[in-house]
Short mmCIF file of C-alpha atoms in Angstrom, two decimals:
data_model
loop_
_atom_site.label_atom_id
_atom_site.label_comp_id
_atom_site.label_asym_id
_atom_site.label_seq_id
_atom_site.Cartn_x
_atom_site.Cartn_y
_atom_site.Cartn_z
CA UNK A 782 36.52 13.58 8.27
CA UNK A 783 33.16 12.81 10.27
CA UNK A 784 31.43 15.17 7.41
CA UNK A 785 32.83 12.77 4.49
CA UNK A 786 31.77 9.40 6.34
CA UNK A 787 28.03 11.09 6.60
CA UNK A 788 28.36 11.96 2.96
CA UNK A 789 29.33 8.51 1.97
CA UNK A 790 26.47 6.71 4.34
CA UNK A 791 24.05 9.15 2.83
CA UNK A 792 25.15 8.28 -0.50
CA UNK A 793 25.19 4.81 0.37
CA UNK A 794 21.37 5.19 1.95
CA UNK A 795 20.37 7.11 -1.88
CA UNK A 796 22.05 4.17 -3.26
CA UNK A 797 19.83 1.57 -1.57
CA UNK A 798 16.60 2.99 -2.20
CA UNK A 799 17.76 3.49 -5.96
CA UNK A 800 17.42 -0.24 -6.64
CA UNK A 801 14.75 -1.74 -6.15
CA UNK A 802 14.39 -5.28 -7.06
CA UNK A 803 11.79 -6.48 -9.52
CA UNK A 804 10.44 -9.34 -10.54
CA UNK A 805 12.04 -9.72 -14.33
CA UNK A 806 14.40 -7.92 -16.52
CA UNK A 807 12.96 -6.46 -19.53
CA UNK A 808 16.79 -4.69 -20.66
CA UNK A 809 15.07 -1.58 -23.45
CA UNK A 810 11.96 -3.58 -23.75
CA UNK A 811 9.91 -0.56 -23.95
CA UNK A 812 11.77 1.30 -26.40
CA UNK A 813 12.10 -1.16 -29.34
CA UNK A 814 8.07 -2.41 -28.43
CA UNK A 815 7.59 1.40 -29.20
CA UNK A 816 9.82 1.44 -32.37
CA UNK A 817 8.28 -1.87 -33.43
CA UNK A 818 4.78 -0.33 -33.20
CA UNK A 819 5.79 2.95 -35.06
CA UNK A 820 7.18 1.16 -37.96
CA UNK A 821 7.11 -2.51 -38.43
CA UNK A 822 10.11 -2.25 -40.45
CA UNK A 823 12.72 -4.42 -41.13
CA UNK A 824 15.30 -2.62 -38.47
CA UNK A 825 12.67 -1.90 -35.79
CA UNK A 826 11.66 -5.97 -35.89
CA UNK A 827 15.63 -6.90 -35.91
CA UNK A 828 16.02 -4.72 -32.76
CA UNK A 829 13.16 -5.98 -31.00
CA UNK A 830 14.42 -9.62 -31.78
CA UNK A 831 17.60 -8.63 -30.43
CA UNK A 832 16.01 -7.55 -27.12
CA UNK A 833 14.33 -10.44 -26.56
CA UNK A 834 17.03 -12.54 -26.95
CA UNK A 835 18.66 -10.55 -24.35
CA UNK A 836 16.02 -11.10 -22.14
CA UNK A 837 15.56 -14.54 -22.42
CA UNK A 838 19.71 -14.72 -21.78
CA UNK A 839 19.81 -12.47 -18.62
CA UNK A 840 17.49 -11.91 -15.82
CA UNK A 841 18.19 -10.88 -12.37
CA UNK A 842 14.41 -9.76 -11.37
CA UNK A 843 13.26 -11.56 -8.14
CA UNK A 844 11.29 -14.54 -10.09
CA UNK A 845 14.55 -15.39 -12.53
CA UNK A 846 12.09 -15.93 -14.92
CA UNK A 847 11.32 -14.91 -18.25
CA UNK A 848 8.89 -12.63 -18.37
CA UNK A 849 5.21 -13.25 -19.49
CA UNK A 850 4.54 -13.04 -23.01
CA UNK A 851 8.21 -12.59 -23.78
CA UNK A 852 8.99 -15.99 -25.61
CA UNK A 853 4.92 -16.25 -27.04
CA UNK A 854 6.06 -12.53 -29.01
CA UNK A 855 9.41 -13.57 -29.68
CA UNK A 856 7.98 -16.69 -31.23
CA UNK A 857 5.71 -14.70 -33.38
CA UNK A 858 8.72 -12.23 -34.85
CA UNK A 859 10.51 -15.65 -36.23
CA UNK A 860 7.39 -17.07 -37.61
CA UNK A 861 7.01 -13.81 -39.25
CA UNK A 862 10.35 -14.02 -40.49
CA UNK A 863 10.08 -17.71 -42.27
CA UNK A 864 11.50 -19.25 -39.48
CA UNK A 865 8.57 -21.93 -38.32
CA UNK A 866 10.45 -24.74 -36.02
CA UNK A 867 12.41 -22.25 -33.78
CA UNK A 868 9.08 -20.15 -33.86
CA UNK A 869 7.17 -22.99 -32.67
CA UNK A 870 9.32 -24.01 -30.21
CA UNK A 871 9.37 -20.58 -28.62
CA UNK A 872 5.25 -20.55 -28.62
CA UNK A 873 6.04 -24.31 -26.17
CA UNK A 874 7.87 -22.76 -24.11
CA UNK A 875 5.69 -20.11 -23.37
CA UNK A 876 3.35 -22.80 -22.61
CA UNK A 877 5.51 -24.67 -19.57
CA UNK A 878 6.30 -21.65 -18.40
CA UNK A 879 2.93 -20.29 -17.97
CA UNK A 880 0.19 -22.50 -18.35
CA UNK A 881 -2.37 -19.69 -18.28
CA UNK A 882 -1.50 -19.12 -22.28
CA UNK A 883 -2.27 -22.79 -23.44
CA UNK A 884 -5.85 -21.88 -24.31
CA UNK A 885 -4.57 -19.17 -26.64
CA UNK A 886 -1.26 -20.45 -27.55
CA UNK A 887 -2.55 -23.71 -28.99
CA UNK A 888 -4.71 -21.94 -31.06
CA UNK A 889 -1.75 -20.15 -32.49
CA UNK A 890 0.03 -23.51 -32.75
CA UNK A 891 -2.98 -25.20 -35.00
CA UNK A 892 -3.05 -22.10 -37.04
CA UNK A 893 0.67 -22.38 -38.04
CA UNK A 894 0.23 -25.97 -38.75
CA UNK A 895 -2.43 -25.75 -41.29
CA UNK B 1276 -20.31 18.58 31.27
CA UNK B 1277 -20.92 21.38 28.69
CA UNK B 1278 -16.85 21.21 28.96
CA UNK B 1279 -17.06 18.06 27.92
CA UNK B 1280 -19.57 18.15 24.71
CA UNK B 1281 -17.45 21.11 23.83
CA UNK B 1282 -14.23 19.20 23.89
CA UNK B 1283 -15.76 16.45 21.75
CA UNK B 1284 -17.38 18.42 19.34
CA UNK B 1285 -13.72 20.07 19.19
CA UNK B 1286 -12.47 16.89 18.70
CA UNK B 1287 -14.85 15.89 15.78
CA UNK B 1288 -13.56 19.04 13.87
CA UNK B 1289 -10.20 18.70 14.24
CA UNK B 1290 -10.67 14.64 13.05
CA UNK B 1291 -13.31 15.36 10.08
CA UNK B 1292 -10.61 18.38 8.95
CA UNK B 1293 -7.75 16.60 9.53
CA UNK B 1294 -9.24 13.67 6.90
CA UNK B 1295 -10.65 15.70 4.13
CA UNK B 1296 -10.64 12.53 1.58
CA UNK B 1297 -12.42 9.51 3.10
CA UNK B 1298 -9.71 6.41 2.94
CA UNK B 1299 -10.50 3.25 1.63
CA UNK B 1300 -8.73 -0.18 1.69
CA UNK B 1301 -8.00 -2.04 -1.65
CA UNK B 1302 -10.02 -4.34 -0.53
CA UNK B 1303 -12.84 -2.19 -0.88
CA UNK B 1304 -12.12 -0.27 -3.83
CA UNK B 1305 -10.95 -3.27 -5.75
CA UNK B 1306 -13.27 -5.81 -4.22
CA UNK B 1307 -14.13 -7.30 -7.66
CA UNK B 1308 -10.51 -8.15 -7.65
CA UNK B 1309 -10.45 -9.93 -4.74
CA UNK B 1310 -12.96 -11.67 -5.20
CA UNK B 1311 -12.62 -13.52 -9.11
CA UNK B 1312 -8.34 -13.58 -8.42
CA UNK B 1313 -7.59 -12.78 -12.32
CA UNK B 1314 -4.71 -14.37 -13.60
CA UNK B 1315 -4.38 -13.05 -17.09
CA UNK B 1316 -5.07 -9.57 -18.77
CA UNK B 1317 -5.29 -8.74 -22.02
CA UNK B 1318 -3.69 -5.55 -22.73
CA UNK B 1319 -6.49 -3.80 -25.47
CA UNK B 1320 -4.97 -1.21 -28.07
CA UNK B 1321 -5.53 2.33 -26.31
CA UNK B 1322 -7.88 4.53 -27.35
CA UNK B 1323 -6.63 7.63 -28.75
CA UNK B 1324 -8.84 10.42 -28.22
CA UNK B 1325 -5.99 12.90 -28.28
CA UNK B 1326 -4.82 15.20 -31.03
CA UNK B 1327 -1.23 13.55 -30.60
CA UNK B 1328 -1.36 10.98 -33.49
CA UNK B 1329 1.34 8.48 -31.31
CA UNK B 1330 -0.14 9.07 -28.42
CA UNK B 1331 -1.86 5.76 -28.98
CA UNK B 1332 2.04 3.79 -29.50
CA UNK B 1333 3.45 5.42 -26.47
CA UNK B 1334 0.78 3.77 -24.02
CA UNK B 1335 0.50 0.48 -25.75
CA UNK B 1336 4.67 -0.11 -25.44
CA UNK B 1337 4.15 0.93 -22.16
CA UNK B 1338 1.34 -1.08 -20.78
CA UNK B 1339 2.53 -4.39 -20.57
CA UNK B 1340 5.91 -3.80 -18.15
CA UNK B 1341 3.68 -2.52 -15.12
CA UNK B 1342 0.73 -5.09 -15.38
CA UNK B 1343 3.72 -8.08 -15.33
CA UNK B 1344 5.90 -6.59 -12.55
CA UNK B 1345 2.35 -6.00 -10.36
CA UNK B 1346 2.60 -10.55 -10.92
CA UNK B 1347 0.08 -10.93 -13.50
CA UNK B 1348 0.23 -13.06 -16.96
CA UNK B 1349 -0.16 -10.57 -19.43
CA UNK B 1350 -1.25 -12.08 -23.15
CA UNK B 1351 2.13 -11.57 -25.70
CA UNK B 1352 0.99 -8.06 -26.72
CA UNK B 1353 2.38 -8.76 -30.45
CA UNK B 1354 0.73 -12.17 -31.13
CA UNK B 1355 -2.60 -10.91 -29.39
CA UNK B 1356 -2.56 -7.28 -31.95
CA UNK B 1357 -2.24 -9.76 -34.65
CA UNK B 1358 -5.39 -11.87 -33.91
CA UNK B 1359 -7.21 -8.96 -32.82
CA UNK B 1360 -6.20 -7.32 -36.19
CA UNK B 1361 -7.36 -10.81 -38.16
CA UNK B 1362 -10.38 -10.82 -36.32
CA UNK B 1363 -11.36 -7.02 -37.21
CA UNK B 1364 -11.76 -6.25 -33.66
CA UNK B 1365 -8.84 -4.04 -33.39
CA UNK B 1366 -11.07 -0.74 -32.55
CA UNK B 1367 -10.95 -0.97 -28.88
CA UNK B 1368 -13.57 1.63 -28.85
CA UNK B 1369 -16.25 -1.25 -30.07
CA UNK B 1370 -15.31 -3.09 -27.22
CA UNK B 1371 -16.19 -1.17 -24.30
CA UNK B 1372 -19.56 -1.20 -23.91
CA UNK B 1373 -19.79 -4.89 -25.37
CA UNK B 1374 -19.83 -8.76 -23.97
CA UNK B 1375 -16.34 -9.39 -23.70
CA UNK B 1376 -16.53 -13.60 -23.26
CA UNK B 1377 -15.32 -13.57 -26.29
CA UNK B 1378 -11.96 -12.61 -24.99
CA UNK B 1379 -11.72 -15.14 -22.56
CA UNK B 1380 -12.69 -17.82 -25.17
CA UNK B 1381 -9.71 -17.07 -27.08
CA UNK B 1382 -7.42 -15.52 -25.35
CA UNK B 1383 -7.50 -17.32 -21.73
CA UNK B 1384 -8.14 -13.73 -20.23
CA UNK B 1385 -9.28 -12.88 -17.30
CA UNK B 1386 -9.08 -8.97 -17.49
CA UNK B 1387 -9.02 -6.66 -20.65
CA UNK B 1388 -7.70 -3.39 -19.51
CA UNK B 1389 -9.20 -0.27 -21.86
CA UNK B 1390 -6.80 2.58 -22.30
CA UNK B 1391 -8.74 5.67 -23.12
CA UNK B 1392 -6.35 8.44 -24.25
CA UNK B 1393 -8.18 11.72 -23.49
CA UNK B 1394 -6.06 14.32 -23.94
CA UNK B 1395 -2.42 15.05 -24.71
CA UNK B 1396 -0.98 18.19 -25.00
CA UNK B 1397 2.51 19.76 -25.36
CA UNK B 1398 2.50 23.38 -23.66
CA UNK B 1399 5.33 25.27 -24.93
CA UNK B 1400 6.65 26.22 -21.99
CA UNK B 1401 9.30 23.97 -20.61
CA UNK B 1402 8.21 21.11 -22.78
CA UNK B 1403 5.76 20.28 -20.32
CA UNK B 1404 3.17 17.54 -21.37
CA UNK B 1405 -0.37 17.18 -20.32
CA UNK B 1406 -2.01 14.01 -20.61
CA UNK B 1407 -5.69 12.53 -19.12
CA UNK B 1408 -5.95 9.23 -19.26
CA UNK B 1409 -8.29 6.29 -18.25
CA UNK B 1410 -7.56 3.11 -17.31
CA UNK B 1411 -10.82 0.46 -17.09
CA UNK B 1412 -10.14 -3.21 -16.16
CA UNK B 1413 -13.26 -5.48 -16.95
CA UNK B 1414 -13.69 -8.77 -15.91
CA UNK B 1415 -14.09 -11.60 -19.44
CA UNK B 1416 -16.46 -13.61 -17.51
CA UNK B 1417 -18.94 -11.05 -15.85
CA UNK B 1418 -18.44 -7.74 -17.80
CA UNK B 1419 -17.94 -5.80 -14.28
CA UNK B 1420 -15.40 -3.30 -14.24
CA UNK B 1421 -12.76 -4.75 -11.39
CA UNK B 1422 -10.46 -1.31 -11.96
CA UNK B 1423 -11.07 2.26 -13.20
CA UNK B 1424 -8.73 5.49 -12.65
CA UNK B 1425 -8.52 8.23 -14.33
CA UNK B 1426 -5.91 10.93 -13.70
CA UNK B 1427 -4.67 14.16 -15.00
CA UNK B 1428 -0.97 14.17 -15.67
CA UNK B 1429 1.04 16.75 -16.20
CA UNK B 1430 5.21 15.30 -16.91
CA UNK B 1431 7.86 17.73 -17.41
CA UNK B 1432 9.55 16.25 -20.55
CA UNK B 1433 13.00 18.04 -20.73
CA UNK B 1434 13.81 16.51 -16.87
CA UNK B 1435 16.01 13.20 -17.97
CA UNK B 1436 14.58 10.07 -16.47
CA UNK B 1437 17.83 8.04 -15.91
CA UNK B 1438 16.82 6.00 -13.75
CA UNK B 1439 13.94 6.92 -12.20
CA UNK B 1440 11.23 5.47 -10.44
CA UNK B 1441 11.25 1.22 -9.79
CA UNK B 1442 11.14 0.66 -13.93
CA UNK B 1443 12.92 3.70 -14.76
CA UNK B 1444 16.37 2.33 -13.37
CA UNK B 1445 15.88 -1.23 -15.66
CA UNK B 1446 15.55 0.60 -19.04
CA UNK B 1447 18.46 0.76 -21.04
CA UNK B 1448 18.69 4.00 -22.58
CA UNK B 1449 21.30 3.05 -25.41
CA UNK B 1450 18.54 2.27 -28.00
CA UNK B 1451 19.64 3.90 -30.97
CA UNK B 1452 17.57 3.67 -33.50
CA UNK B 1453 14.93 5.79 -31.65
CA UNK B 1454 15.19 9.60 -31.91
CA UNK B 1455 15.50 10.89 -28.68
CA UNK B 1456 11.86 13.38 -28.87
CA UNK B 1457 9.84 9.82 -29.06
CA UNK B 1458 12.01 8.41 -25.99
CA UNK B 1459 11.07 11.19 -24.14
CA UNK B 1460 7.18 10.42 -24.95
CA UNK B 1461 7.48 7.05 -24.43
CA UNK B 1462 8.78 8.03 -20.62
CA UNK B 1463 5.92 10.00 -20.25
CA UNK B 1464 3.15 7.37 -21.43
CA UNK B 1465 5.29 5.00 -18.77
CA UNK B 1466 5.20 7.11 -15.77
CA UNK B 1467 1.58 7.54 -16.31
CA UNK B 1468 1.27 3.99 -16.78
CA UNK B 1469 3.28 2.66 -13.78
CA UNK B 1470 1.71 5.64 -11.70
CA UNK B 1471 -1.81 4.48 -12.11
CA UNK B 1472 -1.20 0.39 -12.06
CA UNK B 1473 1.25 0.70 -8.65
CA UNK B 1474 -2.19 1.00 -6.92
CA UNK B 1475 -3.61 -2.40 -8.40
CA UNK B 1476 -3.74 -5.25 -6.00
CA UNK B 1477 -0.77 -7.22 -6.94
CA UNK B 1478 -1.13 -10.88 -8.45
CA UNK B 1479 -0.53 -14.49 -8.14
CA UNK B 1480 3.25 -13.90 -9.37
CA UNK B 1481 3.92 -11.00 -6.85
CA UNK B 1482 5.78 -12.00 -3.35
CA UNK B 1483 2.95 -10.02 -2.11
CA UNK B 1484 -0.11 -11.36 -3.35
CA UNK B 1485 -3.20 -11.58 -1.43
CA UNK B 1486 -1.45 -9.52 1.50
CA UNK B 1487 -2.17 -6.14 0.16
CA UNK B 1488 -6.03 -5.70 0.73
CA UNK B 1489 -5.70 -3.76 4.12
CA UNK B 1490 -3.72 -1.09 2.18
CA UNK B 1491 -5.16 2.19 1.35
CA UNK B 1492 -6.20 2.70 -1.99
CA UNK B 1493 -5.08 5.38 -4.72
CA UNK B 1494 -8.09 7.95 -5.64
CA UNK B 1495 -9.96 7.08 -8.51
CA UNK B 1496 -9.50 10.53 -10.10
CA UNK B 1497 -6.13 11.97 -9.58
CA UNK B 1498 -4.01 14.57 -10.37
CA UNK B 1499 -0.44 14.38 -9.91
CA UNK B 1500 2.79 16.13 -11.57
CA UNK B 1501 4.95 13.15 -12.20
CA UNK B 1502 8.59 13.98 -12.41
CA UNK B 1503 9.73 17.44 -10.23
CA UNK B 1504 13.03 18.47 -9.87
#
């Protein structure tokens, strides 16, 4: 009995370490960046739209937060994709949320404009 | 008294043996760091010296994740490719050596990281990878380099990841339109990349930032195996 309580505290201990909190959640960020890179293709930029959207639904990192750069790229996909007004409005908000980018986001802004 | 020499001179064996790399804080080894507080990093398209023709995907996918969870802005890698692209100044290589103001002009960076792609090599035994990489951080406004590692890596490719590591256990694996050989790769480029930026000093966005310079630094040049069973 003694022997199954350790197992289960030790368990419980592996369990703790396991997660580790972080700052954002980036769901298969990585992955579908990668796949995006490869190919550029119509399916690779669909997935990677997908993902961000998840992101920008969910976090549970530490900052609750979208991460940086996250709504700026997302942005770019639907401008890419003929879809200017929800594009732009994703490059703003990249803006409030990190004020570091205005310098290059407003460049990006005027160039979609003209 | 000839006791006591002896026991000292003991003494300063056993010490000097007992430390046979000299430690250094962060603050030391990343004083440039310190001192200009960067903000925002560019993330510049690695620099594939390798024979592995992805190579150069698998570390730019993976660069950004580490550098934002360490609490820094990183510049939307997509948007900034595309301007770099437009602006023929895609070739990282031309970059390293050169002014980078330029950078900070038009990208509000603080930081361009370099990712130099030395080697990667599949042995055939146990689908173990060896990679050499270098990282090199240089500041936009005075050209110094704030950050250089370089390490030899060798990752054991046909050990699953589920989970591993602090970013391992956020992926979600269930991407399907990836074949499962490039998932692999793209774990590898990831551990190296996490590896080498988990010795940065952390940024303005991490819970610990500006607490960390009395920790002991990472060696410049390291070796490591990075997943064991």
């Amino acid at each position: 009995m003694n022997r199954i309580a350790l197992v289960l505290f030790a368990v419980l201990l592996f369990m703790g370490c396991a997660t580790q909190e972080t700052l954002y959640t980036w769901n298969n960020y990585e992955v579908t960046s990668y796949n995006y890179l490869k190919n550029t293709d119509e399916k690779s930029t669909q997935e990677l739209i997908e993902t961000y959207k998840k992101i920008i639904k969910k976090q549970q990192g530490k900052r609750g937060i979208v991460p940086p750069g996250i709504y700026a790229d997302y942005g770019f996909l639907l401008l890419q994709t003929d879809k200017k007004e929800e594009g732009m409005a994703m490059l703003q908000k990249e803006v409030e949320l990190y004020p570091e980018s205005r310098v290059f986001i407003e460049r990006i802004l005027n160039m979609v404009k003209e | 008294m000839k006791n006591i020499l002896i026991a000292a001179g003991l003494a300063m064996l056993f010490a000097t043996a007992c430390t046979p790399t000299a430690t250094i804080k962060k603050s030391e080894a990343y004083s440039g760091m310190y001192a200009e507080k960067p903000v925002s990093i560019l993330l510049m398209p690695p620099i594939n010296r390798s024979t592995n023709v992805d190579a150069k995907e698998y570390f730019h996918s993976t660069l950004s994740m580490p550098i934002a969870e360490a609490g820094y802005y990183v510049i939307p890698t997509f948007l900034s490719m595309e301007i770099l692209k437009k602006e023929s100044a895609y070739d990282a290589e031309l970059f390293l050596e050169a002014p980078l103001s330029k950078f900070g002009e038009v990208f509000g960076a603080d930081l361009a990281v370099f990712t130099i792609i030395h080697k990667w090599d599949k042995s055939g035994i146990a689908a173990k990878v060896n990679v050499e990489v270098e990282y090199i951080m240089k500041s936009t406004k005075t050209n110094e380099v704030l950050f250089v590692r370089r390490g030899e890596v060798i990752y054991d490719a046909s050990i699953s990841t589920g989970g591993k590591g602090l970013l391992g256990a956020l992926v979600d694996f269930t991407a399907s339109a990836i074949n499962t050989a490039a998932t692999k790769y793209v774990d590898v480029a990831r551990a190296c990349n996490s590896y080498t930026f988990s010795d940065m000093p952390v940024g303005v966005y991490n819970l610990n930032y500006g607490k960390d310079g009395n920790d002991i630094a990472g060696l410049k040049n390291f070796k490591v195996q990075l997943n064991k069973d």
